[in-house]
Structures are given as C-alpha cells and as structure tokens.
Coordinates of C-alpha atoms in Angstrom, one line a residue:
M1 CA -27.8 -30.8 24.1
Y2 CA -25.5 -27.8 23.9
T3 CA -24.9 -26.2 27.3
L4 CA -23.2 -23.1 28.5
S5 CA -22.9 -21.3 31.8
H6 CA -21.7 -17.8 32.3
A7 CA -21.6 -15.6 35.5
I8 CA -20.8 -11.9 35.8
P9 CA -20.5 -9.6 38.8
V10 CA -23.7 -7.7 39.5
N11 CA -21.8 -4.6 40.6
P12 CA -18.5 -4.4 38.8
A13 CA -16.3 -1.4 39.5
G14 CA -17.8 1.8 38.2
A15 CA -21.3 0.4 37.8
E16 CA -23.9 2.9 39.0
P17 CA -26.2 2.6 40.7
T18 CA -25.1 -0.3 42.8
L19 CA -27.8 -3.0 42.7
T20 CA -29.1 -5.0 45.6
Q21 CA -30.1 -8.6 45.5
A22 CA -33.8 -7.6 45.9
Q23 CA -33.5 -5.2 42.9
V24 CA -31.9 -7.9 40.7
W25 CA -34.6 -10.4 41.8
R26 CA -37.4 -8.0 41.0
G27 CA -35.8 -7.3 37.6
L28 CA -35.8 -11.1 36.9
E29 CA -39.5 -11.3 37.9
I30 CA -40.3 -8.5 35.5
K31 CA -38.3 -10.2 32.8
A32 CA -40.3 -13.4 33.3
E33 CA -43.5 -11.4 32.8
N34 CA -42.3 -9.4 29.8
A35 CA -38.8 -10.1 28.4
M36 CA -39.0 -7.8 25.5
P37 CA -37.3 -4.8 27.2
F38 CA -34.5 -7.2 28.3
V39 CA -33.9 -9.4 25.2
D40 CA -32.9 -8.1 21.8
G41 CA -34.7 -10.0 19.0
M42 CA -37.8 -10.7 21.0
T43 CA -40.9 -9.3 19.3
Q44 CA -43.7 -11.0 21.3
C45 CA -44.0 -12.0 25.0
D46 CA -47.6 -12.8 26.1
V47 CA -48.4 -14.3 29.5
D48 CA -50.9 -17.1 28.9
S49 CA -51.3 -18.0 32.6
R50 CA -49.9 -17.4 36.0
E51 CA -50.3 -19.5 39.1
A52 CA -48.3 -18.8 42.2
N53 CA -44.7 -19.1 41.1
V54 CA -45.3 -20.5 37.6
I55 CA -45.9 -18.4 34.4
T56 CA -46.7 -19.9 31.0
R57 CA -46.1 -17.5 28.1
T58 CA -45.8 -17.4 24.3
I59 CA -42.8 -15.6 22.9
T60 CA -41.4 -14.9 19.4
F61 CA -37.7 -14.7 19.4
R62 CA -35.8 -14.0 16.1
G63 CA -38.9 -14.9 14.2
T64 CA -39.5 -18.3 15.9
Q65 CA -42.5 -18.7 18.3
H66 CA -42.1 -20.8 21.5
R67 CA -44.2 -21.5 24.5
E68 CA -42.4 -21.4 27.8
R69 CA -42.9 -22.3 31.4
I70 CA -41.2 -20.0 33.8
T71 CA -40.7 -21.1 37.4
L72 CA -39.7 -18.5 40.0
F73 CA -37.6 -19.8 42.9
A74 CA -37.7 -16.6 45.0
P75 CA -35.4 -14.9 45.6
V76 CA -32.5 -16.5 43.7
K77 CA -33.5 -18.4 40.6
V78 CA -35.7 -18.1 37.5
Q79 CA -36.0 -21.1 35.2
F80 CA -37.2 -20.7 31.6
E81 CA -38.2 -24.0 30.0
R82 CA -39.4 -24.3 26.4
L83 CA -42.5 -26.5 26.4
D84 CA -41.5 -28.2 23.1
G85 CA -38.5 -29.7 25.0
T86 CA -35.8 -27.9 22.9
G87 CA -34.2 -26.0 25.7
W88 CA -34.1 -24.3 29.1
I89 CA -32.4 -21.3 30.7
D90 CA -31.6 -20.7 34.4
N91 CA -30.8 -17.2 35.8
V92 CA -29.4 -17.5 39.3
I93 CA -28.4 -14.7 41.7
S94 CA -25.7 -15.8 44.2
E95 CA -23.3 -14.2 46.7
S96 CA -19.6 -14.7 46.3
A97 CA -16.4 -13.4 48.0
D98 CA -16.5 -10.6 45.4
G99 CA -20.1 -9.7 45.8
L100 CA -23.3 -10.6 44.0
L101 CA -23.2 -12.6 40.8
L102 CA -25.8 -13.3 38.1
A103 CA -25.3 -16.6 36.5
F104 CA -26.9 -17.7 33.2
T105 CA -26.9 -21.4 32.3
F106 CA -28.7 -22.8 29.3
G107 CA -29.2 -26.0 27.4
I108 CA -30.5 -26.1 23.9
T109 CA -31.1 -28.6 21.1
F110 CA -31.0 -27.7 17.4
P111 CA -33.5 -29.4 15.2
G112 CA -31.8 -31.5 12.5
I113 CA -28.4 -31.4 14.2
A114 CA -27.1 -34.5 16.0
E115 CA -26.5 -34.1 19.8
G116 CA -22.9 -34.1 20.7
S117 CA -21.8 -33.5 17.1
P118 CA -19.2 -31.0 15.9
D119 CA -22.2 -29.3 14.0
E120 CA -24.0 -28.9 17.4
Q121 CA -20.9 -27.4 18.9
A122 CA -20.4 -25.0 16.0
Q123 CA -24.1 -23.9 16.1
G124 CA -23.9 -23.3 19.8
D125 CA -20.7 -21.4 19.5
T126 CA -22.3 -19.0 17.0
M127 CA -24.9 -18.2 19.7
R128 CA -22.5 -18.0 22.6
G129 CA -21.9 -14.2 22.3
A130 CA -25.6 -13.4 22.2
Y131 CA -26.4 -15.6 25.2
T132 CA -23.6 -14.3 27.4
G133 CA -24.4 -10.8 26.3
A134 CA -28.0 -11.4 27.6
V135 CA -26.6 -11.6 31.2
A136 CA -25.1 -8.1 30.9
A137 CA -28.1 -6.7 29.1
T138 CA -30.4 -7.9 31.9
L139 CA -28.3 -6.2 34.5
N140 CA -28.1 -3.0 32.4
R141 CA -31.9 -2.9 32.0
V142 CA -32.4 -3.4 35.8
R143 CA -29.8 -0.7 36.5
Q144 CA -31.8 1.6 34.1
M145 CA -35.0 0.8 35.8
V146 CA -33.5 1.8 39.2
R147 CA -32.2 5.1 37.7
D148 CA -35.6 5.8 36.2
G149 CA -37.4 5.1 39.5
E150 CA -39.2 2.0 38.2
L151 CA -37.5 -0.1 40.9
A152 CA -36.7 1.0 44.4

C-alpha cells in the first residue's frame, strides 16, 4: 500500500480570513457530505446513508466509481474509507506551536501493481501532487465559504 502524509498550516501568513478550528471542522463535515466543490475531478457524490457519525456515499472520481464509508471523529478527524478495500484518507485538524494544522494522510493500492514494488512507488509519486494539493484546496474552499457567509 502506498502511503503519504502531508500537513499544512491552516492560517499561513497573509491568508484571509483567518479560519477557526470550528470553521475547518464544519468544512470537513460539508466535504464528507458533498466533496464535489472541494475535489477537482469528482463528478458524483451521492450520500447513500447517514447514521450518527457515519456516512456511506457513492462517488465518481476521475471516471472511476467508488463506495466510501466516512467516519466523523468530531471535532478533529474525518476518515474516508473505500469499501472495496483499495484505500483510505484521514483529514486531521491539530494544534501546533505554529497554530492550526490540517494533515492529510492516505493509503492506496493500485490494481495490478505489486505492493512495495518500484511500480507502486512510481504510480503513487505521480499522484502525490494532486493529493497534497487537495489539502490546500480544501482550506481554500472553506476560506471562500467563510467569505461568502456560508460558514460563520
């Protein structure tokens, strides 16, 4: 399984408006319910069921459909798990000496590619930029929602 973890400051110098932990959390909840405004390449995001802190949804991402279970660990972590066993993503909000951080950790398998192989590493590395960019894109979308008055 190819894994990657990447964290960025929630409020880097010059970012406006400054986001609170509660705003970032609410943005992650909204992303769990409908990721299309947050994720480039996603063309479908349908909630199949929701019970307490667990959402099951069907997504289409870059032409491939997946079913996912999203578990909300309020107010700090959202875990996205593909039900076919091919991968998972964790979004975690944490406090550091430098302020709030949003970390993104994922693990993914690639059908037909041996785990731990150079081919797996190469395939994962081709996706690295898109996945790390997703962290910044999520915060940018939350920031826009605050500016637009969609989030208080």
